[in-house]
Coordinates of C-alpha atoms in Angstrom, one line a residue:
M355 CA 56.4 106.7 -144.4
C356 CA 53.6 109.0 -144.7
F357 CA 53.8 109.0 -148.5
L358 CA 54.0 105.2 -148.6
G359 CA 51.1 105.0 -146.3
F360 CA 49.0 107.4 -148.3
F361 CA 49.8 105.5 -151.5
V362 CA 49.0 102.2 -149.9
I363 CA 45.6 103.6 -148.7
I364 CA 44.9 104.9 -152.1
F365 CA 45.9 101.7 -153.7
V366 CA 43.7 99.7 -151.3
L367 CA 40.6 101.9 -151.5
S368 CA 40.6 102.5 -155.3
P369 CA 39.3 99.1 -156.2
F370 CA 37.1 99.2 -153.1
I371 CA 35.6 102.5 -154.0
G372 CA 35.0 101.2 -157.5
Q373 CA 33.0 98.3 -156.1
M374 CA 31.2 100.6 -153.8
T375 CA 30.1 102.8 -156.8
D376 CA 28.6 99.7 -158.3
L377 CA 26.9 98.9 -155.0
I378 CA 25.5 102.4 -154.8
F379 CA 23.9 102.0 -158.2
A380 CA 22.8 98.5 -157.1
E381 CA 21.4 100.0 -154.0
R382 CA 19.6 102.6 -156.1
E383 CA 18.0 99.7 -158.1
L384 CA 17.1 98.0 -154.9
V385 CA 15.4 101.1 -153.6
Q386 CA 13.5 101.3 -156.8
S387 CA 12.7 97.7 -156.7
L388 CA 11.7 98.1 -153.0
K389 CA 9.3 101.0 -154.1
E390 CA 7.9 98.9 -156.8
Y391 CA 7.4 96.1 -154.3
I392 CA 5.7 98.4 -151.8
E393 CA 3.5 99.8 -154.6
A394 CA 2.7 96.2 -155.6
E395 CA 2.0 95.3 -152.0
E396 CA -0.3 98.3 -151.6
L397 CA -2.0 97.5 -154.9
K398 CA -2.4 93.9 -153.6
L399 CA -3.9 95.1 -150.3
E400 CA -6.1 97.6 -152.1
A401 CA -7.4 94.8 -154.3
V402 CA -8.0 92.5 -151.5
K403 CA -9.7 95.3 -149.5
S404 CA -11.8 96.2 -152.5
W405 CA -12.8 92.5 -153.0
A406 CA -13.6 92.2 -149.2
D407 CA -15.7 95.3 -149.2
K408 CA -17.6 94.2 -152.4
L409 CA -18.1 90.7 -151.0
D410 CA -19.2 92.1 -147.7
L411 CA -22.0 94.1 -149.2
L412 CA -22.9 91.1 -151.5
T413 CA -23.0 88.5 -148.8
R414 CA -25.1 90.7 -146.6
A415 CA -27.7 90.9 -149.3
S416 CA -27.4 87.2 -150.3
T417 CA -27.5 85.8 -146.7
S418 CA -30.5 88.0 -145.8
D419 CA -32.6 86.0 -148.4
P420 CA -30.6 83.2 -149.9
E421 CA -33.3 81.6 -152.0
G422 CA -34.5 85.1 -153.3
F423 CA -31.0 86.1 -154.1
L424 CA -30.3 82.9 -156.0
A425 CA -33.7 83.2 -157.7
H426 CA -31.8 85.5 -160.2
P427 CA -30.0 83.2 -162.6
V428 CA -27.2 85.6 -163.1
N429 CA -26.6 85.7 -159.3
A430 CA -26.4 81.9 -159.4
Y431 CA -24.0 81.8 -162.3
K432 CA -21.8 84.5 -160.8
L433 CA -21.7 82.6 -157.4
M434 CA -20.5 79.6 -159.3
K435 CA -17.9 81.6 -161.1
R436 CA -16.7 83.5 -158.0
L437 CA -16.2 80.3 -156.0
N438 CA -14.6 78.3 -158.7
T439 CA -12.4 81.0 -160.4
E440 CA -12.2 84.3 -158.7
W441 CA -11.6 83.1 -155.1
S442 CA -8.8 81.0 -156.4
E443 CA -7.2 84.0 -158.0
L444 CA -7.5 85.9 -154.7
E445 CA -5.9 82.9 -153.0
S446 CA -3.0 83.1 -155.4
L447 CA -2.7 86.8 -154.8
V448 CA -2.6 86.3 -151.0
L449 CA -0.2 83.4 -151.3
Q450 CA 2.5 85.8 -152.6
D451 CA 2.8 86.8 -148.9
P452 CA 1.2 83.9 -147.2
S453 CA -1.5 84.4 -144.7
D454 CA -1.9 81.3 -142.6
G455 CA -5.4 82.1 -141.4
F456 CA -6.8 82.8 -144.9
I457 CA -5.1 79.7 -146.4
S458 CA -6.5 77.6 -143.5
N459 CA -10.0 78.8 -144.1
M460 CA -9.6 78.3 -147.9
S461 CA -8.5 74.7 -147.2
V462 CA -11.4 74.1 -145.0
H463 CA -14.0 75.5 -147.3
R464 CA -12.5 74.4 -150.7
Q465 CA -14.0 71.0 -150.4
Y466 CA -17.4 72.7 -150.7
F467 CA -16.6 74.9 -153.6
P468 CA -18.0 74.3 -157.1
D469 CA -15.6 73.0 -159.6
E470 CA -15.1 73.8 -163.2
E471 CA -17.9 71.5 -164.3
D472 CA -20.3 73.4 -162.0
E473 CA -19.2 76.8 -163.4
K474 CA -19.7 75.4 -166.9
G475 CA -23.1 74.0 -166.0
A476 CA -24.2 77.4 -164.6
A477 CA -23.1 79.1 -167.8
K478 CA -25.0 76.6 -169.9
A479 CA -28.1 77.2 -167.8
L480 CA -27.9 80.9 -168.9
L481 CA -27.7 79.8 -172.5
R482 CA -30.7 77.5 -172.0
L483 CA -32.7 80.3 -170.5
Q484 CA -31.7 82.6 -173.3
D485 CA -32.9 80.1 -175.9
T486 CA -36.2 79.1 -174.1
Y487 CA -37.4 82.6 -173.2
K488 CA -35.9 84.4 -176.2
L489 CA -33.8 86.8 -174.2
D490 CA -31.1 88.7 -175.8
S491 CA -27.6 88.8 -174.3
E492 CA -28.1 92.5 -173.3
S493 CA -31.1 91.6 -171.2
F494 CA -29.1 89.0 -169.3
S495 CA -26.0 91.3 -169.0
K496 CA -28.0 94.2 -167.6
G497 CA -30.1 91.9 -165.4
K498 CA -33.4 92.8 -167.2
L499 CA -35.4 89.8 -166.2
P500 CA -39.1 89.6 -165.1
G501 CA -39.8 89.4 -161.4
V502 CA -36.2 90.0 -160.2
R503 CA -35.6 91.5 -156.7
Y504 CA -31.9 91.9 -157.0
N505 CA -29.8 93.7 -159.6
A506 CA -27.0 91.7 -161.1
E507 CA -25.0 92.5 -164.2
L508 CA -22.4 90.7 -166.3
T509 CA -19.2 92.4 -167.1
V510 CA -17.2 92.4 -170.3
D511 CA -15.1 89.6 -168.9
D512 CA -18.2 87.6 -167.9
C513 CA -19.7 87.9 -171.3
F514 CA -16.4 86.9 -172.9
D515 CA -16.2 83.8 -170.7
M516 CA -19.7 82.9 -171.7
G517 CA -18.8 83.2 -175.4
K518 CA -15.6 81.3 -174.9
L519 CA -17.4 78.5 -173.2
A520 CA -19.8 78.2 -176.1
Y521 CA -17.0 78.5 -178.6
N522 CA -15.1 75.6 -176.9
E523 CA -18.3 73.5 -177.2
N524 CA -18.4 74.3 -181.0
D525 CA -21.6 76.3 -180.2
Y526 CA -20.9 79.2 -182.5
Y527 CA -24.4 80.5 -182.3
H528 CA -24.1 81.4 -178.7
S529 CA -20.5 82.3 -179.0
V530 CA -21.4 85.0 -181.5
L531 CA -24.2 86.4 -179.2
W532 CA -21.9 86.7 -176.1
M533 CA -18.8 87.9 -177.9
Q534 CA -20.9 90.5 -179.6
Q535 CA -22.2 91.6 -176.2
A536 CA -18.7 91.7 -174.7
L537 CA -17.6 93.9 -177.7
R538 CA -20.6 96.2 -177.3
Q539 CA -19.9 96.8 -173.6
M540 CA -16.2 97.3 -174.2
D541 CA -17.0 99.8 -177.0
S542 CA -19.2 101.7 -174.6
G543 CA -16.2 102.4 -172.3
E544 CA -16.4 99.6 -169.8
D545 CA -13.1 98.5 -168.3
A546 CA -12.0 94.9 -168.7
K547 CA -9.1 92.5 -168.3
T548 CA -10.0 90.9 -171.6
L549 CA -8.3 92.4 -174.7
K550 CA -10.5 93.7 -177.5
A551 CA -8.3 91.7 -179.9
D552 CA -9.3 88.5 -178.2
I553 CA -13.0 89.3 -178.4
L554 CA -12.7 90.1 -182.1
D555 CA -10.6 87.0 -182.7
Y556 CA -13.3 84.7 -181.3
L557 CA -16.2 86.7 -182.7
S558 CA -14.9 86.9 -186.2
Y559 CA -14.3 83.2 -186.5
S560 CA -17.6 82.3 -184.9
V561 CA -19.4 84.6 -187.3
Y562 CA -17.6 82.8 -190.1
Q563 CA -18.8 79.5 -188.7
M564 CA -22.4 80.9 -189.0
G565 CA -21.8 81.5 -192.7
D566 CA -21.6 85.3 -192.6
L567 CA -18.5 85.9 -194.6
P568 CA -18.9 89.7 -195.2
R569 CA -19.3 90.3 -191.4
A570 CA -16.4 87.9 -190.6
I571 CA -14.2 89.9 -193.0
E572 CA -15.3 93.3 -191.5
L573 CA -14.6 92.0 -187.9
T574 CA -11.2 90.5 -188.9
R575 CA -10.2 93.8 -190.5
R576 CA -11.0 95.5 -187.2
L577 CA -8.8 92.9 -185.5
V578 CA -5.9 93.5 -187.9
A579 CA -6.2 97.3 -187.5
I580 CA -5.7 97.1 -183.7
D581 CA -3.1 94.3 -183.8
P582 CA -1.3 94.1 -187.2
S583 CA 1.1 91.5 -185.9
H584 CA -1.7 89.1 -185.1
Q585 CA -0.7 86.2 -187.3
R586 CA -3.9 84.2 -187.3
A587 CA -6.0 87.3 -188.1
G588 CA -4.0 88.0 -191.2
T589 CA -4.2 84.4 -192.4
N590 CA -7.9 84.3 -191.7
L591 CA -8.5 87.6 -193.4
R592 CA -6.9 86.3 -196.6
Y593 CA -8.8 83.1 -196.4
F594 CA -12.1 84.7 -195.8
E595 CA -11.6 87.1 -198.7
R596 CA -10.7 84.2 -201.1
L597 CA -13.8 82.4 -200.1
L598 CA -16.0 85.4 -200.7
S599 CA -14.4 86.1 -204.0
K600 CA -15.1 82.5 -205.1
E601 CA -18.8 82.8 -203.9
L602 CA -19.2 86.0 -205.9
R603 CA -17.7 84.4 -209.1
D604 CA -20.0 81.4 -208.6
L605 CA -23.0 83.8 -208.4
G606 CA -21.8 85.7 -211.4
R607 CA -21.3 88.9 -209.4
S608 CA -18.2 91.1 -209.5
Q609 CA -18.7 93.2 -206.3
Q610 CA -19.7 92.2 -202.8
E611 CA -22.5 93.9 -200.9
P612 CA -21.3 95.7 -197.8
A613 CA -21.3 93.8 -194.5
D614 CA -24.5 94.2 -192.4
E615 CA -23.8 96.9 -189.9
R616 CA -26.8 96.2 -187.7
P617 CA -26.0 94.7 -184.2
I618 CA -26.2 91.0 -184.1
Q619 CA -29.5 90.0 -182.4
L620 CA -31.1 86.6 -181.5
D621 CA -32.7 86.4 -184.9
T622 CA -29.7 87.5 -186.9
Y623 CA -28.6 83.8 -187.4
E624 CA -30.8 80.7 -187.3
R625 CA -30.3 78.7 -184.2
P626 CA -29.1 75.2 -185.1
K627 CA -31.6 72.3 -184.8
D628 CA -30.9 69.7 -182.1
Y629 CA -32.1 66.2 -181.0
L630 CA -35.5 67.4 -179.7
P631 CA -38.1 67.4 -182.5
E632 CA -40.7 69.4 -180.5
R633 CA -38.1 72.0 -179.3
E634 CA -39.9 75.0 -180.7
V635 CA -43.4 73.9 -179.5
Y636 CA -42.0 73.0 -176.1
E637 CA -40.2 76.4 -175.6
A638 CA -43.2 78.4 -177.0
L639 CA -45.4 76.8 -174.3
C640 CA -42.8 77.6 -171.7
R641 CA -43.1 81.2 -172.7
G642 CA -46.9 81.0 -172.4
E643 CA -47.3 81.0 -176.2
G644 CA -49.3 78.5 -178.3
V645 CA -51.4 77.3 -175.4
K646 CA -54.5 75.6 -177.1
M647 CA -57.1 76.6 -174.4
T648 CA -60.1 77.5 -176.5
P649 CA -63.5 78.8 -175.2
K650 CA -65.1 75.5 -176.1
R651 CA -62.5 73.6 -174.1
L652 CA -62.7 76.0 -171.3
S653 CA -66.5 75.5 -171.0
R654 CA -65.8 71.8 -170.3
L655 CA -63.6 72.5 -167.3
F656 CA -65.2 72.5 -163.8
C657 CA -64.3 72.7 -160.2
R658 CA -65.6 70.5 -157.4
Y659 CA -65.1 69.1 -153.9
Q660 CA -63.4 65.7 -154.0
D661 CA -64.3 63.4 -151.1
G662 CA -62.7 60.3 -152.6
N663 CA -66.0 58.4 -153.0
R664 CA -66.9 59.3 -149.4
N665 CA -63.6 58.4 -148.0
P666 CA -63.9 58.9 -144.2
R667 CA -60.7 61.1 -144.1
L668 CA -62.2 63.4 -146.7
L669 CA -66.0 63.6 -145.6
L670 CA -65.4 66.5 -143.2
K671 CA -62.8 68.4 -145.3
P672 CA -63.0 67.3 -149.0
M673 CA -60.2 68.3 -151.3
K674 CA -60.8 71.2 -153.6
E675 CA -60.4 70.0 -157.2
E676 CA -60.1 72.0 -160.5
D677 CA -60.0 70.7 -164.1
E678 CA -56.8 71.9 -165.8
W679 CA -57.4 70.1 -169.1
D680 CA -60.2 68.0 -170.5
S681 CA -58.5 65.4 -172.7
P682 CA -56.4 63.9 -171.4
H683 CA -57.9 64.7 -168.1
I684 CA -55.7 66.7 -165.8
V685 CA -56.8 68.0 -162.5
R686 CA -55.3 70.3 -159.9
F687 CA -55.9 69.8 -156.2
L688 CA -55.9 72.9 -154.1
E689 CA -54.5 72.9 -150.5
A690 CA -52.9 69.6 -151.2
L691 CA -49.9 70.5 -148.9
S692 CA -49.7 72.9 -146.0
D693 CA -46.8 75.3 -145.5
E694 CA -45.7 73.3 -142.5
E695 CA -45.7 70.1 -144.5
I696 CA -43.8 71.7 -147.3
E697 CA -41.1 73.0 -145.0
K698 CA -40.8 69.6 -143.3
I699 CA -40.5 67.8 -146.6
K700 CA -37.7 70.2 -147.8
E701 CA -35.9 69.8 -144.4
L702 CA -35.9 66.0 -144.8
A703 CA -34.9 66.1 -148.5
K704 CA -32.1 68.8 -148.4
P705 CA -29.3 66.6 -146.7
N706 CA -29.9 64.0 -149.4
L707 CA -30.3 66.0 -152.5
A708 CA -28.3 64.8 -155.4
R709 CA -28.2 65.3 -159.2
A710 CA -31.6 64.0 -160.4
T711 CA -31.6 60.7 -162.4
V712 CA -33.7 59.0 -165.0
R713 CA -34.4 55.3 -165.5
D714 CA -32.4 53.9 -168.4
P715 CA -35.0 52.3 -170.7
N716 CA -32.6 49.5 -171.7
T717 CA -31.3 48.6 -168.3
G718 CA -33.8 50.0 -165.9
V719 CA -30.9 51.5 -163.9
L720 CA -31.1 55.1 -162.7
T721 CA -28.6 57.4 -164.3
V722 CA -28.0 61.2 -164.8
A723 CA -29.1 62.8 -168.1
H724 CA -28.3 66.2 -169.7
Y725 CA -32.0 66.7 -170.4
R726 CA -32.9 66.6 -166.7
V727 CA -31.2 69.3 -164.7
S728 CA -32.3 69.3 -161.0
K729 CA -31.5 67.9 -157.6
S730 CA -33.6 65.2 -156.0
A731 CA -34.1 63.0 -153.0
W732 CA -36.3 60.0 -152.3
L733 CA -38.3 59.9 -149.0
E734 CA -40.0 57.0 -147.4
G735 CA -43.1 56.9 -145.3
E736 CA -41.0 55.7 -142.4
D737 CA -38.8 58.7 -142.5
D738 CA -41.4 61.0 -140.9
P739 CA -45.1 61.0 -140.1
V740 CA -45.5 63.9 -142.6
I741 CA -44.4 61.7 -145.4
A742 CA -46.8 58.9 -144.4
R743 CA -49.6 61.5 -144.2
V744 CA -48.9 62.8 -147.6
N745 CA -48.8 59.3 -149.1
Q746 CA -52.1 58.5 -147.5
R747 CA -53.7 61.8 -148.8
I748 CA -52.6 60.9 -152.3
E749 CA -54.1 57.5 -152.0
D750 CA -57.4 59.1 -150.6
V751 CA -57.9 61.7 -153.2
T752 CA -56.9 59.6 -156.3
G753 CA -58.5 56.3 -155.2
L754 CA -55.4 54.5 -156.1
S755 CA -53.2 52.3 -153.9
V756 CA -49.8 53.8 -153.1
N757 CA -48.5 50.5 -151.7
T758 CA -46.8 49.7 -154.9
A759 CA -45.9 53.3 -155.9
E760 CA -42.4 54.6 -155.9
L761 CA -41.0 56.6 -153.0
L762 CA -42.0 60.3 -152.8
Q763 CA -39.4 62.1 -154.9
V764 CA -38.4 65.6 -153.9
A765 CA -36.8 67.8 -156.6
N766 CA -35.4 71.2 -156.6
Y767 CA -34.9 73.1 -159.9
G768 CA -32.6 76.1 -159.5
V769 CA -31.1 78.3 -162.1
G770 CA -32.1 76.9 -165.5
G771 CA -33.3 73.7 -163.9
Q772 CA -35.5 71.7 -166.3
Y773 CA -36.7 68.3 -167.4
E774 CA -37.1 68.2 -171.2
P775 CA -40.1 66.4 -172.8
H776 CA -40.4 62.8 -171.6
Y777 CA -42.9 60.1 -170.8
D778 CA -43.4 58.9 -167.2
F779 CA -44.5 55.5 -168.4
S780 CA -42.3 52.9 -170.1
R781 CA -43.0 52.2 -173.8
K782 CA -43.1 48.9 -175.7
D783 CA -39.5 49.3 -176.7
E784 CA -38.5 49.6 -173.0
P785 CA -39.9 46.4 -171.5
D786 CA -37.3 46.3 -168.7
A787 CA -37.6 49.8 -167.5
F788 CA -39.5 48.9 -164.3
K789 CA -38.8 45.2 -164.3
S790 CA -36.7 45.4 -161.2
L791 CA -39.6 47.0 -159.3
G792 CA -42.1 44.2 -160.1
T793 CA -45.0 46.6 -159.9
G794 CA -45.9 47.1 -163.5
N795 CA -45.9 50.4 -165.4
R796 CA -46.5 53.9 -164.0
V797 CA -50.3 54.2 -164.3
A798 CA -50.5 57.8 -163.0
T799 CA -48.4 60.8 -161.8
F800 CA -49.2 63.0 -158.8
L801 CA -47.1 66.1 -158.7
N802 CA -47.0 68.5 -155.7
Y803 CA -45.9 72.1 -156.3
M804 CA -44.0 73.2 -153.1
S805 CA -43.1 76.8 -154.2
D806 CA -44.3 79.6 -156.3
V807 CA -41.9 80.5 -159.1
E808 CA -41.4 84.1 -160.1
A809 CA -40.8 83.3 -163.8
G810 CA -40.7 80.1 -165.9
G811 CA -40.9 76.6 -164.5
A812 CA -44.2 75.6 -166.1
T813 CA -45.2 72.0 -166.7
V814 CA -46.1 71.7 -170.4
F815 CA -47.5 69.1 -172.6
P816 CA -46.4 69.8 -176.2
D817 CA -48.7 67.2 -177.8
F818 CA -51.9 69.0 -177.0
G819 CA -50.6 72.5 -176.1
A820 CA -51.2 72.7 -172.3
A821 CA -49.2 74.7 -169.8
I822 CA -49.7 74.3 -166.1
W823 CA -48.0 76.9 -163.8
P824 CA -46.7 76.2 -160.3
R825 CA -48.8 77.3 -157.4
K826 CA -47.5 76.6 -154.0
G827 CA -49.5 74.0 -152.0
T828 CA -51.3 72.7 -155.0
A829 CA -50.9 69.4 -156.9
V830 CA -51.7 68.1 -160.4
F831 CA -52.7 64.6 -161.3
W832 CA -53.1 62.7 -164.6
Y833 CA -53.2 59.1 -165.8
N834 CA -50.3 57.9 -168.0
L835 CA -52.0 54.8 -169.1
F836 CA -55.5 54.2 -170.7
K837 CA -57.7 51.6 -168.9
S838 CA -56.5 49.1 -171.4
G839 CA -53.0 49.4 -170.0
E840 CA -51.7 51.1 -173.2
G841 CA -49.6 54.2 -172.8
D842 CA -51.3 57.6 -173.4
Y843 CA -48.6 59.1 -175.6
R844 CA -50.3 62.5 -175.3
T845 CA -48.9 62.8 -171.8
R846 CA -45.4 63.5 -172.9
H847 CA -44.5 66.5 -170.9
A848 CA -41.7 68.7 -169.7
A849 CA -40.6 70.9 -166.8
C850 CA -39.7 74.2 -168.3
P851 CA -36.4 75.9 -167.1
V852 CA -36.8 78.1 -164.1
L853 CA -36.0 81.6 -165.3
V854 CA -36.3 83.4 -161.9
G855 CA -36.9 81.8 -158.7
S856 CA -36.5 78.3 -157.2
K857 CA -38.9 75.5 -158.0
W858 CA -39.6 72.8 -155.4
V859 CA -41.8 69.8 -156.3
S860 CA -42.5 66.4 -155.0
N861 CA -44.1 63.6 -157.0
K862 CA -45.5 60.2 -156.6
W863 CA -45.4 57.7 -159.5
I864 CA -48.2 55.3 -158.9
H865 CA -47.9 51.8 -160.5
E866 CA -50.3 49.3 -162.0
R867 CA -50.0 46.6 -159.4
G868 CA -52.6 47.0 -156.7
Q869 CA -55.0 48.9 -158.9
E870 CA -56.8 45.8 -160.3
F871 CA -60.0 46.7 -158.5
R872 CA -59.5 50.4 -158.0
R873 CA -59.1 51.1 -161.7
P874 CA -60.0 47.9 -163.5
C875 CA -58.7 47.2 -167.0
V876 CA -61.3 47.9 -169.7
M877 CA -60.6 44.6 -171.3
F878 CA -61.3 42.9 -168.0
L879 CA -64.7 44.7 -167.8
Y880 CA -65.6 43.6 -171.3
S881 CA -64.7 40.0 -170.5
T882 CA -66.7 40.0 -167.3
E883 CA -69.7 41.5 -169.2
F884 CA -69.3 38.9 -171.9
I885 CA -69.1 36.1 -169.5
T886 CA -72.2 37.3 -167.5
Q887 CA -74.2 37.7 -170.8
T888 CA -73.1 34.3 -172.0
F889 CA -74.2 32.7 -168.7
I890 CA -77.6 34.4 -169.0
N891 CA -78.1 33.2 -172.6
V892 CA -77.1 29.6 -171.6
R893 CA -79.7 29.7 -168.7
L894 CA -82.4 31.0 -171.0
Q895 CA -81.8 28.1 -173.4
Q896 CA -82.3 25.5 -170.8
P897 CA -85.7 23.6 -170.8

């Protein structure tokens, strides 16, 4: 009995012990997996804590002075990138072990987050600033901008993303500049998620597209050296080498010159031409270069008190007026707006700010355009007594009726905000531009500057080389039409991109209707004089 029992026990336990042995090893694997899970969870919590600590410091600085913080274009770009990309990555990380509170907050605030187009727009703004103000990628990456109050730097990954955005737009010129900067920072020892092979891949092909075969070959060889299995790199290298050999044969040379080892700079490759014929003149004026203010012209500029032809509202306190340019005549009014009025106008405009529009010359319909990057709102005199007062002041100092003028337009130009060269008046090939308004063409422009701008943001006139810089509380005024009603094509102007700061303006476009006796047409004057003289002559001939 006992033997049988022992045998039975052994028989029964043998297969069970065998299974238990497997389970022991399985448990060992579970323990190891548990440790890996704990480690991953700890890393996740450390990452979340690090992110929270970093954002805690950042938001303390940003919320203490929001406009000043966003005045730095890199801060504005990185805010777009964080909210569109990085917060989503953090959300995915937290979702691995869902946190209802965090997800609830994300759901509430997500509707206000920028989207991919916003992030792309912010990146393009940096490229626009880089071109206009001739800033190399390192200056941007290290935050070396004039007038900045907050330090902001771009990482390797940021620079790579900038280059990749340009690459995807077939903008190989900027792709080269930013991929080169990403590579430079990585070579200096900066950590990054981006692989060096990816940077070299984009950089080598972009350099090839810029026509620099020797450098493209050298960069592709570096790529092959760190990743021999990179199939596209090997194919590209053979293709580049064949192209270079053919070029050398065509030139009757047997040996290629070594690739240029100097770092790629802004002037290494020629920036491609675009649709704007006066691009170079316009951007030079934005930098304060090429302004055609001569001593002779300066001697013709004066300042005066403007009482609006003894307007009762200006008799006791006339407006201070300065000449900014002699021909066409552009004046600046000082103390045109008080700080209180500026704040009220901004307060009224902010809830209604939307992407600024331009009037389609063919249809007369307002539409957005890539060459105007700002947000604007339109305010009526009935919206607030301040708006009515500002409208009346414009009428008093200009002597023109604002009854037929367009509403007061308030615009905010943030990071890279601009309005490329344009005319305010409609040309002969745009007969229907203001047809729906029924008030004729835009005879004059009155532009209020409602903020100072740390760097950039000038109003420039490429035709005659003038640059007018924003000064808070002042306003500039010029006529768009000659007295004959013909457009003054010299008044083609632009709002330069804001490099550092936030630019607030409000403008009033004054139309022809209602000005018949305030600014009479020259031809009308001639006709009246002719009729009067004829009448006198007829009277003299009578017996």
